[in-house]
């Protein structure tokens, strides 16, 4: 009898960890994302192990190996071997959460079944061992087949135990392109308020992963109200009409289409999501029904800042999103391109053009037809940056020393003069040429 092809090929350090634990008499299985992904025909990158051994027993079994103990309170040791970080976690049975933030206590167990049944979704509750094969106590294989996200056990109770699971369901829908089981979805909506009590960092992590996931747009189209549980400020965007000849879609659909046109980058995905978030607040309608959203850019930027702060996102990400949202409607053209790059810096400047491109495509066809102009502008911006064109004070062909040599007194006037000269270079009135700039500086000094 020929042996069936194994579900997955284990990297040597993973096989080593299983072998060591098993030899010492402890059960150990691959579990969670790697088993799910392997069943879907994907090659896992992260391998998580769940085991009967307690952390102390693991330490004995893996003596001499490099182990990280950051997660030890939750029963997790990380084995660092062969360039991999392998998380090995003791079987747990933590169902009692006092609030959604912290498990009351971590209760270890010797039973794999108890461990997998405390996990969030059936498709994440699969375990596998090269000798015993797949173990499916929660019905995960059926749900994988039917492409369903379903809570393990009683959905309401599971969402109450840890409200973050509400967002995790959305994340897996966005990642895998699965539907959420109707019973699980109604439990999510019923218990979603509990998300207010979940730490900002955990919420931000799930949201970020959701926005970067391959099926994010579809998940947000089908389950917008799950997102609004975490970002209630965005709820008024749903079904907000945009009755202007520039728009073909309502506000939420326009937002999704803008996101769909952005690349996989957090600042771009977040700014696409938030760029028009101030529209519901600023909407007015002419007697003929035409919509206006005067000043929505500033309102959207303020909302973005509030949301990114609340989620405790990294400062650089928050600032980039704020800037992109604030300026998303500014007219950038060949005449002022250098000024914008100077103002925002190369990275954010290029992203603003990418956001504008995506936003333009998501308008009515007559507007979208103009998107190629932004593409050309983007190429021009890239060429300016790559060719080392003068965009910043540091690029100017003269510096403060030159002005002092010419007789300028030390003091603020030097900086003011250099800024003025840079301005002239950016607008094309002067060339970034040493002789030309020195002559201009001399003329300014004598003026
Ligand atoms: P990914 O490949 O996207 O990382 P994953 O399934 O590995 O997916 P993780 O967030 O890394 O997802 O979690 C690992 C496993 O731990 C999950 O598959 C699940 O079994 C379990 N798990 C994680 N978070 C929770 C939670 N909040 N409640 C219950 N089980 C959880
Ligand atoms: Mg994982």
Short mmCIF file of C-alpha atoms and ligand atoms in Angstrom, two decimals:
data_model
loop_
_atom_site.label_atom_id
_atom_site.label_comp_id
_atom_site.label_asym_id
_atom_site.label_seq_id
_atom_site.Cartn_x
_atom_site.Cartn_y
_atom_site.Cartn_z
CA UNK A 1 0.00 0.00 0.00
CA UNK A 2 1.46 3.34 -0.98
CA UNK A 3 1.37 6.03 1.65
CA UNK A 4 -0.82 9.04 0.96
CA UNK A 5 0.98 12.32 0.39
CA UNK A 6 1.22 14.12 3.72
CA UNK A 7 -0.87 17.26 4.22
CA UNK A 8 2.28 19.30 4.56
CA UNK A 9 6.03 19.00 4.56
CA UNK A 10 7.46 20.02 7.87
CA UNK A 11 10.56 22.18 7.94
CA UNK A 12 13.33 20.40 9.85
CA UNK A 13 13.11 22.50 13.06
CA UNK A 14 9.34 21.90 13.26
CA UNK A 15 9.78 18.16 12.83
CA UNK A 16 12.55 18.31 15.43
CA UNK A 17 10.27 19.97 18.02
CA UNK A 18 7.46 17.44 17.48
CA UNK A 19 9.92 14.56 17.66
CA UNK A 20 11.55 15.78 20.87
CA UNK A 21 8.21 16.31 22.60
CA UNK A 22 6.83 12.96 21.43
CA UNK A 23 9.97 11.08 22.46
CA UNK A 24 9.64 12.53 25.95
CA UNK A 25 6.10 11.17 26.06
CA UNK A 26 4.10 14.32 25.32
CA UNK A 27 1.51 14.71 22.60
CA UNK A 28 2.26 17.55 20.19
CA UNK A 29 0.36 18.68 17.10
CA UNK A 30 0.48 21.35 14.47
CA UNK A 31 -2.56 23.57 15.01
CA UNK A 32 -4.38 26.66 13.79
CA UNK A 33 -3.40 28.71 10.74
CA UNK A 34 -0.82 26.28 9.31
CA UNK A 35 -3.22 23.33 9.30
CA UNK A 36 -6.05 25.44 7.89
CA UNK A 37 -3.84 26.85 5.15
CA UNK A 38 -2.38 23.45 4.27
CA UNK A 39 -5.91 22.03 3.93
CA UNK A 40 -6.63 24.90 1.53
CA UNK A 41 -3.66 23.81 -0.56
CA UNK A 42 -1.43 26.68 0.51
CA UNK A 43 2.08 26.29 1.83
CA UNK A 44 2.15 27.52 5.43
CA UNK A 45 4.88 29.91 6.52
CA UNK A 46 4.26 29.93 10.28
CA UNK A 47 4.02 26.65 12.15
CA UNK A 48 2.33 26.69 15.56
CA UNK A 49 2.57 23.66 17.81
CA UNK A 50 0.18 22.77 20.61
CA UNK A 51 1.35 20.27 23.20
CA UNK A 52 0.50 18.40 26.36
CA UNK A 53 3.80 19.48 27.94
CA UNK A 54 3.69 22.37 30.39
CA UNK A 55 6.14 25.23 29.84
CA UNK A 56 8.50 23.75 32.45
CA UNK A 57 8.33 20.35 30.79
CA UNK A 58 8.97 21.96 27.39
CA UNK A 59 12.03 23.72 28.76
CA UNK A 60 13.41 20.40 29.97
CA UNK A 61 12.65 18.63 26.72
CA UNK A 62 14.20 21.41 24.66
CA UNK A 63 17.17 22.04 26.90
CA UNK A 64 20.10 23.55 25.05
CA UNK A 65 17.89 25.07 22.36
CA UNK A 66 17.30 28.80 21.99
CA UNK A 67 13.92 29.56 23.58
CA UNK A 68 12.09 32.87 23.96
CA UNK A 69 9.89 33.16 27.02
CA UNK A 70 7.87 36.30 26.25
CA UNK A 71 4.59 34.36 26.06
CA UNK A 72 5.27 31.95 28.89
CA UNK A 73 2.43 33.23 31.09
CA UNK A 74 0.02 32.04 28.42
CA UNK A 75 1.89 28.79 28.04
CA UNK A 76 3.85 29.76 24.94
CA UNK A 77 7.54 29.19 24.36
CA UNK A 78 9.14 30.21 21.10
CA UNK A 79 11.78 27.90 19.70
CA UNK A 80 14.29 29.75 17.54
CA UNK A 81 15.92 27.26 15.22
CA UNK A 82 17.04 27.09 11.63
CA UNK A 83 16.02 30.70 11.05
CA UNK A 84 12.47 30.05 12.26
CA UNK A 85 10.40 31.13 15.22
CA UNK A 86 8.17 28.23 16.20
CA UNK A 87 5.55 28.91 18.86
CA UNK A 88 4.88 25.94 21.09
CA UNK A 89 1.92 26.34 23.44
CA UNK A 90 0.67 24.14 26.22
CA UNK A 91 -2.88 22.78 25.72
CA UNK A 92 -5.16 25.36 27.31
CA UNK A 93 -8.72 25.43 28.39
CA UNK A 94 -9.40 29.07 29.09
CA UNK A 95 -13.07 29.74 28.75
CA UNK A 96 -13.58 32.08 31.69
CA UNK A 97 -12.88 35.67 30.71
CA UNK A 98 -13.88 38.35 33.24
CA UNK A 99 -13.85 41.02 30.56
CA UNK A 100 -13.00 40.79 26.90
CA UNK A 101 -9.53 42.02 27.54
CA UNK A 102 -7.79 39.45 29.68
CA UNK A 103 -8.39 35.79 30.20
CA UNK A 104 -9.11 35.37 33.93
CA UNK A 105 -6.58 32.67 34.22
CA UNK A 106 -4.75 30.38 31.90
CA UNK A 107 -5.79 26.85 32.72
CA UNK A 108 -3.55 24.17 31.21
CA UNK A 109 -5.02 20.81 30.31
CA UNK A 110 -3.72 17.44 29.11
CA UNK A 111 -6.50 17.11 26.55
CA UNK A 112 -6.08 18.16 22.92
CA UNK A 113 -9.83 18.19 22.54
CA UNK A 114 -10.24 20.80 25.25
CA UNK A 115 -7.49 22.86 23.69
CA UNK A 116 -8.98 22.96 20.21
CA UNK A 117 -12.50 23.58 21.49
CA UNK A 118 -11.38 26.81 23.19
CA UNK A 119 -10.21 28.19 19.84
CA UNK A 120 -12.13 30.86 17.92
CA UNK A 121 -13.35 29.37 14.63
CA UNK A 122 -13.82 25.80 13.49
CA UNK A 123 -11.35 26.26 10.63
CA UNK A 124 -8.74 27.39 13.19
CA UNK A 125 -9.42 24.41 15.44
CA UNK A 126 -7.85 21.74 13.22
CA UNK A 127 -4.84 19.81 14.51
CA UNK A 128 -2.47 17.61 12.54
CA UNK A 129 0.38 15.23 13.22
CA UNK A 130 2.42 13.47 10.53
CA UNK A 131 1.65 10.07 12.13
CA UNK A 132 -1.99 10.49 13.22
CA UNK A 133 -3.09 12.84 10.44
CA UNK A 134 -5.87 15.37 10.79
CA UNK A 135 -7.89 15.79 13.97
CA UNK A 136 -11.11 17.73 13.63
CA UNK A 137 -13.17 17.98 16.83
CA UNK A 138 -15.08 21.11 15.81
CA UNK A 139 -16.26 20.37 12.26
CA UNK A 140 -13.60 22.56 10.68
CA UNK A 141 -13.21 20.42 7.54
CA UNK A 142 -16.87 20.83 6.60
CA UNK A 143 -16.61 24.57 7.10
CA UNK A 144 -13.42 24.76 5.04
CA UNK A 145 -15.26 22.88 2.30
CA UNK A 146 -18.20 25.28 2.52
CA UNK A 147 -15.91 28.28 2.90
CA UNK A 148 -17.48 29.36 6.17
CA UNK A 149 -16.22 31.18 9.25
CA UNK A 150 -18.10 29.64 12.16
CA UNK A 151 -17.46 30.03 15.88
CA UNK A 152 -16.53 26.89 17.79
CA UNK A 153 -19.48 25.97 20.00
CA UNK A 154 -21.96 28.60 21.15
CA UNK A 155 -21.24 31.68 19.06
CA UNK A 156 -22.76 34.16 21.51
CA UNK A 157 -20.78 32.81 24.43
CA UNK A 158 -17.56 32.77 22.39
CA UNK A 159 -18.02 36.39 21.30
CA UNK A 160 -18.77 37.43 24.89
CA UNK A 161 -15.64 35.68 26.19
CA UNK A 162 -13.42 37.64 23.85
CA UNK A 163 -14.98 40.36 21.72
CA UNK A 164 -11.89 40.59 19.57
CA UNK A 165 -13.24 37.45 17.85
CA UNK A 166 -15.81 39.73 16.21
CA UNK A 167 -13.01 41.43 14.30
CA UNK A 168 -11.09 38.21 13.82
CA UNK A 169 -14.10 36.80 11.95
CA UNK A 170 -13.99 39.78 9.60
CA UNK A 171 -10.24 39.38 9.24
CA UNK A 172 -10.53 35.73 8.20
CA UNK A 173 -13.41 36.55 5.82
CA UNK A 174 -11.14 39.18 4.26
CA UNK A 175 -8.13 36.90 4.22
CA UNK A 176 -9.77 33.75 2.87
CA UNK A 177 -12.72 35.15 0.92
CA UNK A 178 -15.07 33.07 3.09
CA UNK A 179 -18.57 33.90 4.24
CA UNK A 180 -19.45 34.23 7.90
CA UNK A 181 -21.95 31.67 9.12
CA UNK A 182 -25.29 33.48 9.76
CA UNK A 183 -25.51 32.33 13.39
CA UNK A 184 -21.97 33.49 14.05
CA UNK A 185 -22.68 36.80 12.31
CA UNK A 186 -25.73 37.54 14.40
CA UNK A 187 -23.79 36.73 17.57
CA UNK A 188 -21.06 39.11 16.39
CA UNK A 189 -23.55 41.90 15.83
CA UNK A 190 -25.26 41.24 19.16
CA UNK A 191 -22.02 41.18 21.16
CA UNK A 192 -20.07 43.74 19.14
CA UNK A 193 -20.35 46.42 21.79
CA UNK A 194 -17.88 44.44 23.86
CA UNK A 195 -15.19 45.57 21.40
CA UNK A 196 -15.11 48.90 23.23
CA UNK A 197 -13.43 47.04 26.09
CA UNK A 198 -10.73 45.39 23.97
CA UNK A 199 -7.25 46.91 23.98
CA UNK A 200 -6.55 49.32 21.15
CA UNK A 201 -3.45 47.43 20.06
CA UNK A 202 -5.31 44.16 19.53
CA UNK A 203 -8.07 45.94 17.60
CA UNK A 204 -5.53 47.81 15.45
CA UNK A 205 -3.66 44.61 14.63
CA UNK A 206 -6.82 42.85 13.39
CA UNK A 207 -7.96 45.94 11.47
CA UNK A 208 -4.58 46.36 9.81
CA UNK A 209 -4.52 42.74 8.77
CA UNK A 210 -8.08 43.03 7.46
CA UNK A 211 -7.31 46.08 5.33
CA UNK A 212 -4.30 44.34 3.77
CA UNK A 213 -6.08 41.04 3.12
CA UNK A 214 -6.72 39.90 -0.46
CA UNK A 215 -10.52 39.80 -0.13
CA UNK A 216 -10.80 42.90 2.07
CA UNK A 217 -12.98 44.85 -0.33
CA UNK A 218 -15.52 42.11 -0.69
CA UNK A 219 -15.62 41.45 3.05
CA UNK A 220 -16.23 45.14 3.73
CA UNK A 221 -18.91 45.22 1.05
CA UNK A 222 -20.75 42.24 2.53
CA UNK A 223 -20.10 42.97 6.23
CA UNK A 224 -19.73 46.75 6.56
CA UNK A 225 -21.55 46.77 9.88
CA UNK A 226 -18.93 44.52 11.46
CA UNK A 227 -16.29 47.11 10.61
CA UNK A 228 -18.52 49.84 12.05
CA UNK A 229 -18.55 48.03 15.39
CA UNK A 230 -14.88 48.98 15.64
CA UNK A 231 -15.16 52.27 13.73
CA UNK A 232 -18.65 53.62 14.54
CA UNK A 233 -17.68 57.01 13.05
CA UNK A 234 -17.87 55.43 9.60
CA UNK A 235 -21.40 54.02 9.91
CA UNK A 236 -23.09 57.09 8.32
CA UNK A 237 -21.07 56.46 5.13
CA UNK A 238 -23.23 53.47 4.25
CA UNK A 239 -25.88 54.40 1.65
CA UNK A 240 -24.90 58.09 1.63
CA UNK A 241 -25.85 59.20 -1.88
CA UNK A 242 -23.45 61.20 -4.04
CA UNK A 243 -25.73 62.87 -6.54
CA UNK A 244 -23.22 64.69 -8.70
CA UNK A 245 -22.18 64.09 -12.25
CA UNK A 246 -18.70 63.21 -11.02
CA UNK A 247 -19.83 60.16 -9.08
CA UNK A 248 -21.40 56.91 -10.23
CA UNK A 249 -21.59 55.24 -6.80
CA UNK A 250 -22.83 55.98 -3.33
CA UNK A 251 -20.25 56.93 -0.74
CA UNK A 252 -19.52 53.48 0.70
CA UNK A 253 -19.21 51.84 -2.71
CA UNK A 254 -16.96 54.69 -3.88
CA UNK A 255 -14.82 54.17 -0.78
CA UNK A 256 -14.50 50.43 -1.43
CA UNK A 257 -13.62 51.01 -5.06
CA UNK A 258 -10.97 53.51 -4.05
CA UNK A 259 -9.49 50.95 -1.65
CA UNK A 260 -9.58 48.32 -4.38
CA UNK A 261 -7.37 50.52 -6.55
CA UNK A 262 -4.70 51.03 -3.90
CA UNK A 263 -1.74 48.77 -3.46
CA UNK A 264 -1.13 46.68 -0.37
CA UNK A 265 0.14 49.45 1.86
CA UNK A 266 -1.30 50.40 5.24
CA UNK A 267 -1.13 54.18 4.79
CA UNK A 268 -2.82 53.90 1.39
CA UNK A 269 -5.49 51.43 2.51
CA UNK A 270 -6.33 53.45 5.62
CA UNK A 271 -6.40 56.76 3.77
CA UNK A 272 -8.57 55.28 1.02
CA UNK A 273 -10.98 54.02 3.70
CA UNK A 274 -11.07 57.39 5.47
CA UNK A 275 -10.58 59.94 2.69
CA UNK A 276 -14.28 60.82 2.37
CA UNK A 277 -15.35 59.88 5.90
CA UNK A 278 -16.34 63.51 6.58
CA UNK A 279 -18.85 63.57 3.73
CA UNK A 280 -21.96 62.54 5.70
CA UNK A 281 -21.38 65.41 8.14
CA UNK A 282 -20.83 68.00 5.45
CA UNK A 283 -23.49 66.92 2.93
CA UNK A 284 -25.87 69.53 1.57
CA UNK A 285 -28.33 69.13 -1.28
CA UNK A 286 -29.49 71.66 -3.88
CA UNK A 287 -33.22 71.91 -4.59
CA UNK A 288 -32.62 69.75 -7.67
CA UNK A 289 -31.04 67.08 -5.43
CA UNK A 290 -27.40 67.70 -6.37
CA UNK A 291 -25.06 66.81 -3.45
CA UNK A 292 -22.23 68.96 -2.14
CA UNK A 293 -19.69 68.06 0.51
CA UNK A 294 -17.98 71.36 1.12
CA UNK A 295 -15.03 71.14 3.48
CA UNK A 296 -15.27 67.36 3.82
CA UNK A 297 -11.51 67.01 3.38
CA UNK A 298 -10.72 68.74 6.68
CA UNK A 299 -13.51 66.92 8.50
CA UNK A 300 -12.28 63.58 7.11
CA UNK A 301 -8.72 64.42 8.17
CA UNK A 302 -9.84 65.24 11.71
CA UNK A 303 -11.81 61.98 11.89
CA UNK A 304 -8.79 60.07 10.60
CA UNK A 305 -6.57 61.56 13.25
CA UNK A 306 -9.08 60.68 15.96
CA UNK A 307 -9.41 57.08 14.77
CA UNK A 308 -5.70 56.44 14.29
CA UNK A 309 -5.01 57.87 17.76
CA UNK A 310 -7.71 55.82 19.40
CA UNK A 311 -6.26 52.66 17.84
CA UNK A 312 -2.80 53.69 19.08
CA UNK A 313 -1.42 53.20 15.60
CA UNK A 314 2.28 54.04 15.11
CA UNK A 315 2.71 57.80 14.90
CA UNK A 316 4.25 57.73 11.41
CA UNK A 317 1.26 55.81 10.04
CA UNK A 318 -1.20 58.19 11.72
CA UNK A 319 0.58 61.22 10.32
CA UNK A 320 0.78 59.81 6.80
CA UNK A 321 -2.94 58.94 6.81
CA UNK A 322 -3.87 62.38 8.15
CA UNK A 323 -1.82 64.11 5.45
CA UNK A 324 -3.08 61.93 2.62
CA UNK A 325 -6.72 62.40 3.66
CA UNK A 326 -6.35 66.14 4.17
CA UNK A 327 -4.84 66.74 0.73
CA UNK A 328 -6.62 64.07 -1.28
CA UNK A 329 -8.54 66.60 -3.37
CA UNK A 330 -5.75 69.13 -3.93
CA UNK A 331 -4.98 69.79 -7.55
CA UNK A 332 -1.47 68.63 -8.31
CA UNK A 333 -0.12 69.31 -11.79
CA UNK A 334 3.16 69.66 -13.63
CA UNK A 335 3.32 73.31 -12.51
CA UNK A 336 3.22 72.63 -8.75
CA UNK A 337 4.49 69.04 -8.54
CA UNK A 338 7.87 70.01 -7.07
CA UNK A 339 6.20 72.15 -4.43
CA UNK A 340 4.04 69.24 -3.32
CA UNK A 341 7.01 66.89 -3.17
CA UNK A 342 8.85 69.51 -1.14
CA UNK A 343 5.90 69.93 1.19
CA UNK A 344 5.12 66.26 1.84
CA UNK A 345 8.49 64.63 1.24
CA UNK A 346 9.07 62.02 -1.48
CA UNK A 347 7.35 59.08 0.23
CA UNK A 348 4.08 60.72 1.21
CA UNK A 349 4.13 62.84 -1.94
CA UNK A 350 4.19 59.72 -4.13
CA UNK A 351 1.51 58.08 -1.99
CA UNK A 352 -0.75 61.11 -2.39
CA UNK A 353 -0.56 60.65 -6.15
CA UNK A 354 -1.39 56.96 -5.75
CA UNK A 355 -4.38 57.81 -3.58
CA UNK A 356 -5.56 60.41 -6.08
CA UNK A 357 -5.27 57.88 -8.86
CA UNK A 358 -7.36 55.33 -6.95
CA UNK A 359 -9.93 57.96 -5.96
CA UNK A 360 -10.20 59.14 -9.58
CA UNK A 361 -10.77 55.63 -10.93
CA UNK A 362 -13.56 55.17 -8.37
CA UNK A 363 -15.48 58.21 -9.69
CA UNK A 364 -17.88 58.27 -12.66
CA UNK A 365 -16.38 57.09 -15.99
CA UNK A 366 -15.98 60.66 -17.26
CA UNK A 367 -13.68 61.40 -14.30
CA UNK A 368 -11.95 58.02 -14.33
CA UNK A 369 -10.99 58.65 -17.95
CA UNK A 370 -8.60 61.33 -16.67
CA UNK A 371 -6.66 58.98 -14.37
CA UNK A 372 -3.87 58.52 -16.92
CA UNK A 373 -2.84 62.12 -16.20
CA UNK A 374 -2.12 61.18 -12.62
CA UNK A 375 -0.13 58.17 -13.78
CA UNK A 376 1.99 60.45 -15.92
CA UNK A 377 2.44 62.86 -13.04
CA UNK A 378 3.48 59.99 -10.80
CA UNK A 379 6.12 58.95 -13.32
CA UNK A 380 7.35 62.52 -13.48
CA UNK A 381 7.56 62.68 -9.68
CA UNK A 382 9.52 59.47 -9.56
CA UNK A 383 11.92 60.75 -12.20
CA UNK A 384 12.42 64.01 -10.25
CA UNK A 385 13.17 62.09 -7.08
CA UNK A 386 15.43 59.51 -8.72
CA UNK A 387 17.43 62.06 -10.68
CA UNK A 388 18.23 63.97 -7.49
CA UNK A 389 16.40 67.05 -8.73
CA UNK A 390 16.44 69.97 -6.28
CA UNK A 391 13.42 69.55 -3.99
CA UNK A 392 14.74 70.42 -0.54
CA UNK A 393 17.09 72.97 1.03
CA UNK A 394 19.79 70.33 1.24
CA UNK A 395 19.69 69.98 -2.56
CA UNK A 396 20.24 73.69 -3.21
CA UNK A 397 23.52 74.45 -5.02
CA UNK A 398 24.46 77.04 -2.39
CA UNK A 399 24.26 77.05 1.41
CA UNK A 400 24.45 79.39 4.39
CA UNK A 401 28.25 79.44 4.29
CA UNK A 402 28.13 80.90 0.77
CA UNK A 403 25.80 83.67 1.93
CA UNK A 404 28.04 84.55 4.88
CA UNK A 405 31.06 84.63 2.59
CA UNK A 406 29.13 87.10 0.49
CA UNK A 407 28.58 89.35 3.51
CA UNK A 408 25.21 88.23 4.87
CA UNK A 409 25.18 88.68 8.66
CA UNK A 410 24.68 85.54 10.75
CA UNK A 411 21.04 85.23 11.76
CA UNK A 412 17.56 84.44 10.50
CA UNK A 413 18.05 86.26 7.24
CA UNK A 414 20.26 83.45 5.94
CA UNK A 415 17.57 80.83 6.36
CA UNK A 416 14.90 83.13 4.95
CA UNK A 417 17.02 83.86 1.89
CA UNK A 418 17.76 80.19 1.24
CA UNK A 419 14.05 79.32 1.58
CA UNK A 420 13.16 82.09 -0.81
CA UNK A 421 15.73 80.87 -3.34
CA UNK A 422 14.49 77.29 -3.03
CA UNK A 423 10.99 78.56 -3.66
CA UNK A 424 12.16 80.23 -6.85
CA UNK A 425 13.87 77.02 -7.94
CA UNK A 426 10.76 74.91 -7.19
CA UNK A 427 8.56 77.23 -9.20
CA UNK A 428 11.05 77.24 -12.08
CA UNK A 429 11.95 80.94 -11.88
CA UNK A 430 15.57 80.11 -11.06
CA UNK A 431 17.81 77.22 -12.05
CA UNK A 432 19.57 75.28 -9.31
CA UNK A 433 22.84 76.62 -10.57
CA UNK A 434 25.50 77.97 -8.25
CA UNK A 435 26.37 81.09 -10.24
CA UNK A 436 22.72 81.94 -10.85
CA UNK A 437 21.82 81.47 -7.18
CA UNK A 438 24.79 83.50 -5.95
CA UNK A 439 23.81 86.34 -8.28
CA UNK A 440 20.23 86.20 -7.04
CA UNK A 441 21.41 86.18 -3.42
CA UNK A 442 23.59 89.20 -4.06
CA UNK A 443 20.69 91.07 -5.63
CA UNK A 444 18.51 90.19 -2.62
CA UNK A 445 21.17 91.43 -0.19
CA UNK A 446 21.37 94.76 -1.93
CA UNK A 447 17.61 95.17 -2.28
P1 LIG B 1 -2.71 33.80 10.31
O1 LIG B 1 -2.15 32.87 9.32
O2 LIG B 1 -3.47 34.92 9.67
O3 LIG B 1 -1.75 34.26 11.36
P2 LIG B 1 -3.75 32.18 12.40
O4 LIG B 1 -4.86 31.19 12.38
O5 LIG B 1 -2.37 31.69 12.64
O6 LIG B 1 -3.85 32.97 11.05
P3 LIG B 1 -3.39 33.80 14.75
O7 LIG B 1 -4.02 35.10 15.10
O8 LIG B 1 -1.93 33.77 14.52
O9 LIG B 1 -4.17 33.28 13.46
O10 LIG B 1 -3.80 32.77 15.87
C1 LIG B 1 -3.31 31.43 15.90
C2 LIG B 1 -4.37 30.47 16.38
O11 LIG B 1 -4.68 30.73 17.77
C3 LIG B 1 -5.71 30.59 15.67
O12 LIG B 1 -5.73 29.77 14.52
C4 LIG B 1 -6.68 30.12 16.73
O13 LIG B 1 -6.72 28.71 16.79
C5 LIG B 1 -6.07 30.61 18.02
N1 LIG B 1 -6.55 31.95 18.44
C6 LIG B 1 -5.92 33.13 18.23
N2 LIG B 1 -6.60 34.15 18.77
C7 LIG B 1 -7.68 33.63 19.35
C8 LIG B 1 -8.77 34.17 20.09
N3 LIG B 1 -8.88 35.49 20.30
N4 LIG B 1 -9.70 33.31 20.56
C9 LIG B 1 -9.59 31.97 20.36
N5 LIG B 1 -8.60 31.40 19.65
C10 LIG B 1 -7.65 32.21 19.16
MG1 LIG B 2 -0.68 33.06 12.97
#
